[in-house]
Amino acid sequence: MLKFFHRMASPKYFYQFTGKLIPWLGIACLGFMLAGLYDGLLVAPTDYQQGDSYRIMFVHVPAAWMSLFIYMVMATAGAIGLIWHIKLAEVMAISSAHVGASFTFLALVTGSIWGKPMWGAWWVWDARLTSELILLFLYLGVIALYNAVEDKRTAARATSILALVGVVNIPIIHYSVEWWNTLHQGPTVTKFDAPSIDLKMLIPLLLMAVAFKLFYAVVVLMRARCEILQRERNSGWVKELVRASS
Amino acid sequence: MTTANLSQAFMILLRRDLTLAYRRRSEMINPLLFFVLVTALFPLGIGADPTLLREVGPGIIWVAALLAALLSLDTIFRSDFDDGSLEQLLLSPHPLSILMIAKVFAHWLITGLPLLVVAPLLGVLLDLPGAAIRTLLITLALGTPVLSLIGTIGVALTVGLRKGGMILSLLVLPLYIPVLIFAANAVATSGAGLPVEAHLSLLTALLVLAVSLSPAATAAALRISLS
Amino acid sequence: MSEFFHMGGYAFYVWLSYGITLVVLLGNLLSPMLLKKRLLRELARREQRARRSQT
């Protein structure tokens, strides 16, 4: 096991290994997603309160879970990269930012679309939507900083710090927004609470959650491979690869 | 040459920054003017109905304070970066995070403290009751150091960049949200005649957290930016 | 079948959500693919230039 990790730290080996791994992850992701969609759109019963609109949950909730999960992964990878100077961890951290921002965006948009029939408005300053919006800003800050710093090595390290600062702040922001929300709106019941979850609704939700996790793994590895190609462009194995592909 | 010990180094740095600021005291006025001006724009934008102003006043003043703090952040490392003394600071034998506290403290004395002086005036302009103005001062005293501390991390991350200003606001403003929520709410609550101990202790907790964690992050960020 | 697409009257909201999800996911897949292609082409061009300047 240790040997495996040691070898994975070599960019060349990582590139080759993930090249073989990605198709399998992709197939698994597709399988879970199709099963989840079938289960969620056809098998799961109509909710007696929300009708069929609750089916948005099967993309909204996994996306919201992923948005936070990816930020945690990004900060952890960034911390590992900063402390032990592992380049691969830096690469994983920055490769996570775009996917994370996408999932946050998805959670926001689907939440807002779900809110329209439920609340009668496209946007309500609900605690969760607001937190999600701030999370999107945090992601955009990370991406903007990475793009602004010329030297990508420095950029990756700077964004790792920013991600760590963000991770300390996320619970505080979340708590403060929740607190603010109860003060200003009174204890309105959040409609996004899974409606008295039935097992038939839980299964597609979990299937979609697994599918989204696998999707993240596929995309983050693809991005990491690009990043590695760029960083290792002067090494022998990349030149060989370029020669073979052209 | 003798080397100063840590507390001496701290005081030297603090005095140096204050002296430099004193020589350019006209620059100190700008964020203050900005603070007053932004606040004065709101009645013009939303109407001068006193009950309305009283209701939204705490939020307006705090948002304006947030923006003024953001605007003045850039100066904390700018001249040090330009003349190379920032790199000297990095080579100092003392722990950089302690020196960062000195820099932030000096910066807060220059840019944060003056906000407290004009804040009562703005409170009067927006027709806040006396209790609310008193709470406003306390929240500013507790909150603006947090803004300086968090903001300095952002400045340290963007110090070498040519177009750092826009990015700085993107990095820093989301992190300012908890301060805004607790502080503005405290002012509004005390305006309604209710106790605000809970708000103030939350703000104090934020301040303690920011003082203990952010200097290390600033130091690490500076080392990366200047490497 | 048409009942399935009708989604109990919420068709617009449900399909809009799933549609946007699909678009975002596809975009996430495509962007690294295109990036890789561009990178390889760029590196190949650099290689050629280097070889030409050697001879």
mmCIF file with all atom_site columns, C-alpha atoms in Angstrom, chain A residues 61-240:
data_model
loop_
_atom_site.group_PDB
_atom_site.id
_atom_site.type_symbol
_atom_site.label_atom_id
_atom_site.label_alt_id
_atom_site.label_comp_id
_atom_site.label_asym_id
_atom_site.label_entity_id
_atom_site.label_seq_id
_atom_site.pdbx_PDB_ins_code
_atom_site.Cartn_x
_atom_site.Cartn_y
_atom_site.Cartn_z
_atom_site.occupancy
_atom_site.B_iso_or_equiv
_atom_site.pdbx_formal_charge
_atom_site.auth_seq_id
_atom_site.auth_comp_id
_atom_site.auth_asym_id
_atom_site.auth_atom_id
_atom_site.pdbx_PDB_model_num
ATOM 1   C CA . VAL A 1 61  ? -29.370 17.586 -2.821  1.00 0.00 ? 61  VAL A CA 1
ATOM 2   C CA . PRO A 1 62  ? -26.424 15.550 -4.203  1.00 0.00 ? 62  PRO A CA 1
ATOM 3   C CA . ALA A 1 63  ? -25.086 18.719 -5.859  1.00 0.00 ? 63  ALA A CA 1
ATOM 4   C CA . ALA A 1 64  ? -25.329 20.594 -2.545  1.00 0.00 ? 64  ALA A CA 1
ATOM 5   C CA . TRP A 1 65  ? -23.561 17.745 -0.754  1.00 0.00 ? 65  TRP A CA 1
ATOM 6   C CA . MET A 1 66  ? -20.830 17.725 -3.370  1.00 0.00 ? 66  MET A CA 1
ATOM 7   C CA . SER A 1 67  ? -20.333 21.483 -3.187  1.00 0.00 ? 67  SER A CA 1
ATOM 8   C CA . LEU A 1 68  ? -19.279 21.249 0.441   1.00 0.00 ? 68  LEU A CA 1
ATOM 9   C CA . PHE A 1 69  ? -17.504 17.914 0.097   1.00 0.00 ? 69  PHE A CA 1
ATOM 10  C CA . ILE A 1 70  ? -15.309 19.186 -2.746  1.00 0.00 ? 70  ILE A CA 1
ATOM 11  C CA . TYR A 1 71  ? -14.341 22.276 -0.777  1.00 0.00 ? 71  TYR A CA 1
ATOM 12  C CA . MET A 1 72  ? -13.234 20.043 2.077   1.00 0.00 ? 72  MET A CA 1
ATOM 13  C CA . VAL A 1 73  ? -11.245 17.860 -0.333  1.00 0.00 ? 73  VAL A CA 1
ATOM 14  C CA . MET A 1 74  ? -9.691  20.961 -1.877  1.00 0.00 ? 74  MET A CA 1
ATOM 15  C CA . ALA A 1 75  ? -8.647  22.378 1.491   1.00 0.00 ? 75  ALA A CA 1
ATOM 16  C CA . THR A 1 76  ? -7.327  19.021 2.719   1.00 0.00 ? 76  THR A CA 1
ATOM 17  C CA . ALA A 1 77  ? -5.336  18.453 -0.453  1.00 0.00 ? 77  ALA A CA 1
ATOM 18  C CA . GLY A 1 78  ? -4.066  22.026 -0.238  1.00 0.00 ? 78  GLY A CA 1
ATOM 19  C CA . ALA A 1 79  ? -2.959  21.517 3.360   1.00 0.00 ? 79  ALA A CA 1
ATOM 20  C CA . ILE A 1 80  ? -1.155  18.287 2.451   1.00 0.00 ? 80  ILE A CA 1
ATOM 21  C CA . GLY A 1 81  ? 0.533   20.080 -0.423  1.00 0.00 ? 81  GLY A CA 1
ATOM 22  C CA . LEU A 1 82  ? 1.616   22.992 1.770   1.00 0.00 ? 82  LEU A CA 1
ATOM 23  C CA . ILE A 1 83  ? 2.859   20.920 4.694   1.00 0.00 ? 83  ILE A CA 1
ATOM 24  C CA . TRP A 1 84  ? 4.643   18.055 2.943   1.00 0.00 ? 84  TRP A CA 1
ATOM 25  C CA . HIS A 1 85  ? 5.394   19.815 -0.337  1.00 0.00 ? 85  HIS A CA 1
ATOM 26  C CA . ILE A 1 86  ? 3.629   17.127 -2.334  1.00 0.00 ? 86  ILE A CA 1
ATOM 27  C CA . LYS A 1 87  ? 3.058   18.558 -5.790  1.00 0.00 ? 87  LYS A CA 1
ATOM 28  C CA . LEU A 1 88  ? 0.362   16.059 -6.628  1.00 0.00 ? 88  LEU A CA 1
ATOM 29  C CA . ALA A 1 89  ? -1.743  17.257 -3.692  1.00 0.00 ? 89  ALA A CA 1
ATOM 30  C CA . GLU A 1 90  ? -1.458  20.844 -4.964  1.00 0.00 ? 90  GLU A CA 1
ATOM 31  C CA . VAL A 1 91  ? -2.559  19.692 -8.384  1.00 0.00 ? 91  VAL A CA 1
ATOM 32  C CA . MET A 1 92  ? -5.552  17.853 -6.923  1.00 0.00 ? 92  MET A CA 1
ATOM 33  C CA . ALA A 1 93  ? -6.512  20.913 -4.878  1.00 0.00 ? 93  ALA A CA 1
ATOM 34  C CA . ILE A 1 94  ? -6.600  23.324 -7.785  1.00 0.00 ? 94  ILE A CA 1
ATOM 35  C CA . SER A 1 95  ? -8.208  20.785 -10.118 1.00 0.00 ? 95  SER A CA 1
ATOM 36  C CA . SER A 1 96  ? -11.095 20.506 -7.664  1.00 0.00 ? 96  SER A CA 1
ATOM 37  C CA . ALA A 1 97  ? -11.957 24.204 -7.764  1.00 0.00 ? 97  ALA A CA 1
ATOM 38  C CA . HIS A 1 98  ? -13.808 24.288 -11.086 1.00 0.00 ? 98  HIS A CA 1
ATOM 39  C CA . VAL A 1 99  ? -15.826 21.136 -10.444 1.00 0.00 ? 99  VAL A CA 1
ATOM 40  C CA . GLY A 1 100 ? -16.687 22.378 -6.983  1.00 0.00 ? 100 GLY A CA 1
ATOM 41  C CA . ALA A 1 101 ? -17.842 25.712 -8.339  1.00 0.00 ? 101 ALA A CA 1
ATOM 42  C CA . SER A 1 102 ? -19.959 23.895 -10.941 1.00 0.00 ? 102 SER A CA 1
ATOM 43  C CA . PHE A 1 103 ? -21.703 21.778 -8.335  1.00 0.00 ? 103 PHE A CA 1
ATOM 44  C CA . THR A 1 104 ? -22.291 24.829 -6.157  1.00 0.00 ? 104 THR A CA 1
ATOM 45  C CA . PHE A 1 105 ? -23.772 26.623 -9.135  1.00 0.00 ? 105 PHE A CA 1
ATOM 46  C CA . LEU A 1 106 ? -25.981 23.600 -9.836  1.00 0.00 ? 106 LEU A CA 1
ATOM 47  C CA . ALA A 1 107 ? -27.169 23.432 -6.247  1.00 0.00 ? 107 ALA A CA 1
ATOM 48  C CA . LEU A 1 108 ? -28.048 27.127 -6.397  1.00 0.00 ? 108 LEU A CA 1
ATOM 49  C CA . VAL A 1 109 ? -29.845 27.021 -9.721  1.00 0.00 ? 109 VAL A CA 1
ATOM 50  C CA . THR A 1 110 ? -31.799 23.835 -9.052  1.00 0.00 ? 110 THR A CA 1
ATOM 51  C CA . GLY A 1 111 ? -32.644 25.112 -5.576  1.00 0.00 ? 111 GLY A CA 1
ATOM 52  C CA . SER A 1 112 ? -33.951 28.313 -7.064  1.00 0.00 ? 112 SER A CA 1
ATOM 53  C CA . ILE A 1 113 ? -35.964 26.455 -9.721  1.00 0.00 ? 113 ILE A CA 1
ATOM 54  C CA . TRP A 1 114 ? -37.390 24.198 -7.019  1.00 0.00 ? 114 TRP A CA 1
ATOM 55  C CA . GLY A 1 115 ? -38.197 27.269 -4.969  1.00 0.00 ? 115 GLY A CA 1
ATOM 56  C CA . LYS A 1 116 ? -40.350 28.807 -7.706  1.00 0.00 ? 116 LYS A CA 1
ATOM 57  C CA . PRO A 1 117 ? -43.274 26.350 -7.409  1.00 0.00 ? 117 PRO A CA 1
ATOM 58  C CA . MET A 1 118 ? -42.758 25.930 -3.649  1.00 0.00 ? 118 MET A CA 1
ATOM 59  C CA . TRP A 1 119 ? -42.320 29.543 -2.539  1.00 0.00 ? 119 TRP A CA 1
ATOM 60  C CA . GLY A 1 120 ? -43.696 31.307 -5.561  1.00 0.00 ? 120 GLY A CA 1
ATOM 61  C CA . ALA A 1 121 ? -40.426 33.159 -6.122  1.00 0.00 ? 121 ALA A CA 1
ATOM 62  C CA . TRP A 1 122 ? -37.216 32.333 -7.949  1.00 0.00 ? 122 TRP A CA 1
ATOM 63  C CA . TRP A 1 123 ? -35.111 33.509 -5.087  1.00 0.00 ? 123 TRP A CA 1
ATOM 64  C CA . VAL A 1 124 ? -35.799 33.534 -1.377  1.00 0.00 ? 124 VAL A CA 1
ATOM 65  C CA . TRP A 1 125 ? -33.131 34.444 1.166   1.00 0.00 ? 125 TRP A CA 1
ATOM 66  C CA . ASP A 1 126 ? -33.342 31.009 2.668   1.00 0.00 ? 126 ASP A CA 1
ATOM 67  C CA . ALA A 1 127 ? -30.422 30.088 4.940   1.00 0.00 ? 127 ALA A CA 1
ATOM 68  C CA . ARG A 1 128 ? -29.252 27.214 2.789   1.00 0.00 ? 128 ARG A CA 1
ATOM 69  C CA . LEU A 1 129 ? -29.482 29.037 -0.517  1.00 0.00 ? 129 LEU A CA 1
ATOM 70  C CA . THR A 1 130 ? -27.641 32.004 0.994   1.00 0.00 ? 130 THR A CA 1
ATOM 71  C CA . SER A 1 131 ? -24.883 29.796 2.377   1.00 0.00 ? 131 SER A CA 1
ATOM 72  C CA . GLU A 1 132 ? -24.597 28.123 -0.990  1.00 0.00 ? 132 GLU A CA 1
ATOM 73  C CA . LEU A 1 133 ? -24.303 31.526 -2.676  1.00 0.00 ? 133 LEU A CA 1
ATOM 74  C CA . ILE A 1 134 ? -21.468 32.531 -0.355  1.00 0.00 ? 134 ILE A CA 1
ATOM 75  C CA . LEU A 1 135 ? -19.780 29.196 -1.000  1.00 0.00 ? 135 LEU A CA 1
ATOM 76  C CA . LEU A 1 136 ? -19.942 29.962 -4.716  1.00 0.00 ? 136 LEU A CA 1
ATOM 77  C CA . PHE A 1 137 ? -18.187 33.289 -4.053  1.00 0.00 ? 137 PHE A CA 1
ATOM 78  C CA . LEU A 1 138 ? -15.490 31.451 -2.094  1.00 0.00 ? 138 LEU A CA 1
ATOM 79  C CA . TYR A 1 139 ? -14.936 29.083 -5.029  1.00 0.00 ? 139 TYR A CA 1
ATOM 80  C CA . LEU A 1 140 ? -14.848 31.967 -7.508  1.00 0.00 ? 140 LEU A CA 1
ATOM 81  C CA . GLY A 1 141 ? -12.267 33.702 -5.319  1.00 0.00 ? 141 GLY A CA 1
ATOM 82  C CA . VAL A 1 142 ? -10.051 30.618 -5.418  1.00 0.00 ? 142 VAL A CA 1
ATOM 83  C CA . ILE A 1 143 ? -10.369 30.375 -9.200  1.00 0.00 ? 143 ILE A CA 1
ATOM 84  C CA . ALA A 1 144 ? -9.760  34.099 -9.715  1.00 0.00 ? 144 ALA A CA 1
ATOM 85  C CA . LEU A 1 145 ? -6.652  34.039 -7.544  1.00 0.00 ? 145 LEU A CA 1
ATOM 86  C CA . TYR A 1 146 ? -5.298  31.013 -9.396  1.00 0.00 ? 146 TYR A CA 1
ATOM 87  C CA . ASN A 1 147 ? -5.840  32.688 -12.747 1.00 0.00 ? 147 ASN A CA 1
ATOM 88  C CA . ALA A 1 148 ? -4.304  35.965 -11.616 1.00 0.00 ? 148 ALA A CA 1
ATOM 89  C CA . VAL A 1 149 ? -0.975  34.588 -10.396 1.00 0.00 ? 149 VAL A CA 1
ATOM 90  C CA . GLU A 1 150 ? 1.389   34.087 -13.303 1.00 0.00 ? 150 GLU A CA 1
ATOM 91  C CA . ASP A 1 151 ? 3.598   31.363 -11.861 1.00 0.00 ? 151 ASP A CA 1
ATOM 92  C CA . LYS A 1 152 ? 1.316   28.348 -11.507 1.00 0.00 ? 152 LYS A CA 1
ATOM 93  C CA . ARG A 1 153 ? 3.415   26.777 -8.784  1.00 0.00 ? 153 ARG A CA 1
ATOM 94  C CA . THR A 1 154 ? 3.008   29.896 -6.625  1.00 0.00 ? 154 THR A CA 1
ATOM 95  C CA . ALA A 1 155 ? -0.627  30.149 -7.659  1.00 0.00 ? 155 ALA A CA 1
ATOM 96  C CA . ALA A 1 156 ? -1.384  26.629 -6.455  1.00 0.00 ? 156 ALA A CA 1
ATOM 97  C CA . ARG A 1 157 ? 0.221   27.306 -3.095  1.00 0.00 ? 157 ARG A CA 1
ATOM 98  C CA . ALA A 1 158 ? -1.544  30.649 -2.683  1.00 0.00 ? 158 ALA A CA 1
ATOM 99  C CA . THR A 1 159 ? -4.917  29.109 -3.490  1.00 0.00 ? 159 THR A CA 1
ATOM 100 C CA . SER A 1 160 ? -4.227  26.323 -0.999  1.00 0.00 ? 160 SER A CA 1
ATOM 101 C CA . ILE A 1 161 ? -3.871  28.952 1.731   1.00 0.00 ? 161 ILE A CA 1
ATOM 102 C CA . LEU A 1 162 ? -7.043  30.650 0.590   1.00 0.00 ? 162 LEU A CA 1
ATOM 103 C CA . ALA A 1 163 ? -8.913  27.331 0.625   1.00 0.00 ? 163 ALA A CA 1
ATOM 104 C CA . LEU A 1 164 ? -7.710  26.690 4.169   1.00 0.00 ? 164 LEU A CA 1
ATOM 105 C CA . VAL A 1 165 ? -8.807  30.142 5.303   1.00 0.00 ? 165 VAL A CA 1
ATOM 106 C CA . GLY A 1 166 ? -12.147 29.455 3.646   1.00 0.00 ? 166 GLY A CA 1
ATOM 107 C CA . VAL A 1 167 ? -12.551 26.122 5.366   1.00 0.00 ? 167 VAL A CA 1
ATOM 108 C CA . VAL A 1 168 ? -12.068 27.723 8.775   1.00 0.00 ? 168 VAL A CA 1
ATOM 109 C CA . ASN A 1 169 ? -14.636 30.338 7.843   1.00 0.00 ? 169 ASN A CA 1
ATOM 110 C CA . ILE A 1 170 ? -17.295 28.095 6.319   1.00 0.00 ? 170 ILE A CA 1
ATOM 111 C CA . PRO A 1 171 ? -18.724 26.879 9.652   1.00 0.00 ? 171 PRO A CA 1
ATOM 112 C CA . ILE A 1 172 ? -18.721 30.459 10.967  1.00 0.00 ? 172 ILE A CA 1
ATOM 113 C CA . ILE A 1 173 ? -20.406 31.786 7.844   1.00 0.00 ? 173 ILE A CA 1
ATOM 114 C CA . HIS A 1 174 ? -22.900 28.953 7.891   1.00 0.00 ? 174 HIS A CA 1
ATOM 115 C CA . TYR A 1 175 ? -23.744 29.547 11.536  1.00 0.00 ? 175 TYR A CA 1
ATOM 116 C CA . SER A 1 176 ? -24.059 33.302 11.114  1.00 0.00 ? 176 SER A CA 1
ATOM 117 C CA . VAL A 1 177 ? -26.296 32.984 8.060   1.00 0.00 ? 177 VAL A CA 1
ATOM 118 C CA . GLU A 1 178 ? -28.494 30.465 9.830   1.00 0.00 ? 178 GLU A CA 1
ATOM 119 C CA . TRP A 1 179 ? -28.743 32.818 12.816  1.00 0.00 ? 179 TRP A CA 1
ATOM 120 C CA . TRP A 1 180 ? -29.492 35.800 10.589  1.00 0.00 ? 180 TRP A CA 1
ATOM 121 C CA . ASN A 1 181 ? -32.163 33.821 8.796   1.00 0.00 ? 181 ASN A CA 1
ATOM 122 C CA . THR A 1 182 ? -34.061 32.808 11.916  1.00 0.00 ? 182 THR A CA 1
ATOM 123 C CA . LEU A 1 183 ? -33.994 36.424 13.094  1.00 0.00 ? 183 LEU A CA 1
ATOM 124 C CA . HIS A 1 184 ? -35.333 37.884 9.903   1.00 0.00 ? 184 HIS A CA 1
ATOM 125 C CA . GLN A 1 185 ? -37.818 35.335 8.713   1.00 0.00 ? 185 GLN A CA 1
ATOM 126 C CA . GLY A 1 186 ? -39.025 33.601 11.800  1.00 0.00 ? 186 GLY A CA 1
ATOM 127 C CA . PRO A 1 187 ? -38.813 29.826 11.957  1.00 0.00 ? 187 PRO A CA 1
ATOM 128 C CA . THR A 1 188 ? -40.082 29.070 8.469   1.00 0.00 ? 188 THR A CA 1
ATOM 129 C CA . VAL A 1 189 ? -39.811 25.417 7.640   1.00 0.00 ? 189 VAL A CA 1
ATOM 130 C CA . THR A 1 190 ? -37.201 24.897 4.982   1.00 0.00 ? 190 THR A CA 1
ATOM 131 C CA . LYS A 1 191 ? -38.839 23.197 2.076   1.00 0.00 ? 191 LYS A CA 1
ATOM 132 C CA . PHE A 1 192 ? -35.604 21.545 1.119   1.00 0.00 ? 192 PHE A CA 1
ATOM 133 C CA . ASP A 1 193 ? -35.769 19.196 4.044   1.00 0.00 ? 193 ASP A CA 1
ATOM 134 C CA . ALA A 1 194 ? -36.239 15.850 2.398   1.00 0.00 ? 194 ALA A CA 1
ATOM 135 C CA . PRO A 1 195 ? -40.010 15.412 2.597   1.00 0.00 ? 195 PRO A CA 1
ATOM 136 C CA . SER A 1 196 ? -40.529 12.675 5.208   1.00 0.00 ? 196 SER A CA 1
ATOM 137 C CA . ILE A 1 197 ? -38.167 10.554 3.253   1.00 0.00 ? 197 ILE A CA 1
ATOM 138 C CA . ASP A 1 198 ? -39.547 7.300  1.980   1.00 0.00 ? 198 ASP A CA 1
ATOM 139 C CA . LEU A 1 199 ? -37.150 4.434  1.273   1.00 0.00 ? 199 LEU A CA 1
ATOM 140 C CA . LYS A 1 200 ? -38.244 4.538  -2.364  1.00 0.00 ? 200 LYS A CA 1
ATOM 141 C CA . MET A 1 201 ? -37.088 8.165  -2.471  1.00 0.00 ? 201 MET A CA 1
ATOM 142 C CA . LEU A 1 202 ? -33.937 7.568  -0.476  1.00 0.00 ? 202 LEU A CA 1
ATOM 143 C CA . ILE A 1 203 ? -32.562 4.933  -2.837  1.00 0.00 ? 203 ILE A CA 1
ATOM 144 C CA . PRO A 1 204 ? -32.447 7.153  -5.954  1.00 0.00 ? 204 PRO A CA 1
ATOM 145 C CA . LEU A 1 205 ? -31.054 9.983  -3.839  1.00 0.00 ? 205 LEU A CA 1
ATOM 146 C CA . LEU A 1 206 ? -28.167 7.811  -2.688  1.00 0.00 ? 206 LEU A CA 1
ATOM 147 C CA . LEU A 1 207 ? -27.631 6.422  -6.200  1.00 0.00 ? 207 LEU A CA 1
ATOM 148 C CA . MET A 1 208 ? -27.352 9.955  -7.560  1.00 0.00 ? 208 MET A CA 1
ATOM 149 C CA . ALA A 1 209 ? -25.037 10.945 -4.722  1.00 0.00 ? 209 ALA A CA 1
ATOM 150 C CA . VAL A 1 210 ? -22.680 8.076  -5.595  1.00 0.00 ? 210 VAL A CA 1
ATOM 151 C CA . ALA A 1 211 ? -22.923 8.966  -9.287  1.00 0.00 ? 211 ALA A CA 1
ATOM 152 C CA . PHE A 1 212 ? -21.984 12.593 -8.556  1.00 0.00 ? 212 PHE A CA 1
ATOM 153 C CA . LYS A 1 213 ? -19.028 11.490 -6.418  1.00 0.00 ? 213 LYS A CA 1
ATOM 154 C CA . LEU A 1 214 ? -17.773 9.278  -9.241  1.00 0.00 ? 214 LEU A CA 1
ATOM 155 C CA . PHE A 1 215 ? -18.322 12.099 -11.703 1.00 0.00 ? 215 PHE A CA 1
ATOM 156 C CA . TYR A 1 216 ? -16.223 14.386 -9.542  1.00 0.00 ? 216 TYR A CA 1
ATOM 157 C CA . ALA A 1 217 ? -13.480 11.731 -9.414  1.00 0.00 ? 217 ALA A CA 1
ATOM 158 C CA . VAL A 1 218 ? -13.480 11.442 -13.210 1.00 0.00 ? 218 VAL A CA 1
ATOM 159 C CA . VAL A 1 219 ? -13.342 15.185 -13.833 1.00 0.00 ? 219 VAL A CA 1
ATOM 160 C CA . VAL A 1 220 ? -10.806 15.976 -11.139 1.00 0.00 ? 220 VAL A CA 1
ATOM 161 C CA . LEU A 1 221 ? -8.470  13.291 -12.468 1.00 0.00 ? 221 LEU A CA 1
ATOM 162 C CA . MET A 1 222 ? -8.890  14.545 -16.028 1.00 0.00 ? 222 MET A CA 1
ATOM 163 C CA . ARG A 1 223 ? -8.075  18.073 -14.917 1.00 0.00 ? 223 ARG A CA 1
ATOM 164 C CA . ALA A 1 224 ? -5.158  16.879 -12.829 1.00 0.00 ? 224 ALA A CA 1
ATOM 165 C CA . ARG A 1 225 ? -3.752  15.087 -15.873 1.00 0.00 ? 225 ARG A CA 1
ATOM 166 C CA . CYS A 1 226 ? -3.867  18.299 -17.892 1.00 0.00 ? 226 CYS A CA 1
ATOM 167 C CA . GLU A 1 227 ? -2.216  20.204 -15.067 1.00 0.00 ? 227 GLU A CA 1
ATOM 168 C CA . ILE A 1 228 ? 0.535   17.584 -14.848 1.00 0.00 ? 228 ILE A CA 1
ATOM 169 C CA . LEU A 1 229 ? 1.141   17.703 -18.595 1.00 0.00 ? 229 LEU A CA 1
ATOM 170 C CA . GLN A 1 230 ? 1.575   21.441 -18.332 1.00 0.00 ? 230 GLN A CA 1
ATOM 171 C CA . ARG A 1 231 ? 3.884   21.300 -15.349 1.00 0.00 ? 231 ARG A CA 1
ATOM 172 C CA . GLU A 1 232 ? 6.012   18.435 -16.660 1.00 0.00 ? 232 GLU A CA 1
ATOM 173 C CA . ARG A 1 233 ? 6.202   19.680 -20.207 1.00 0.00 ? 233 ARG A CA 1
ATOM 174 C CA . ASN A 1 234 ? 9.986   19.669 -20.192 1.00 0.00 ? 234 ASN A CA 1
ATOM 175 C CA . SER A 1 235 ? 10.399  16.141 -18.875 1.00 0.00 ? 235 SER A CA 1
ATOM 176 C CA . GLY A 1 236 ? 11.261  13.229 -21.112 1.00 0.00 ? 236 GLY A CA 1
ATOM 177 C CA . TRP A 1 237 ? 8.086   11.236 -20.696 1.00 0.00 ? 237 TRP A CA 1
ATOM 178 C CA . VAL A 1 238 ? 5.835   14.098 -21.719 1.00 0.00 ? 238 VAL A CA 1
ATOM 179 C CA . LYS A 1 239 ? 7.925   14.715 -24.830 1.00 0.00 ? 239 LYS A CA 1
ATOM 180 C CA . GLU A 1 240 ? 7.631   11.030 -25.697 1.00 0.00 ? 240 GLU A CA 1
#
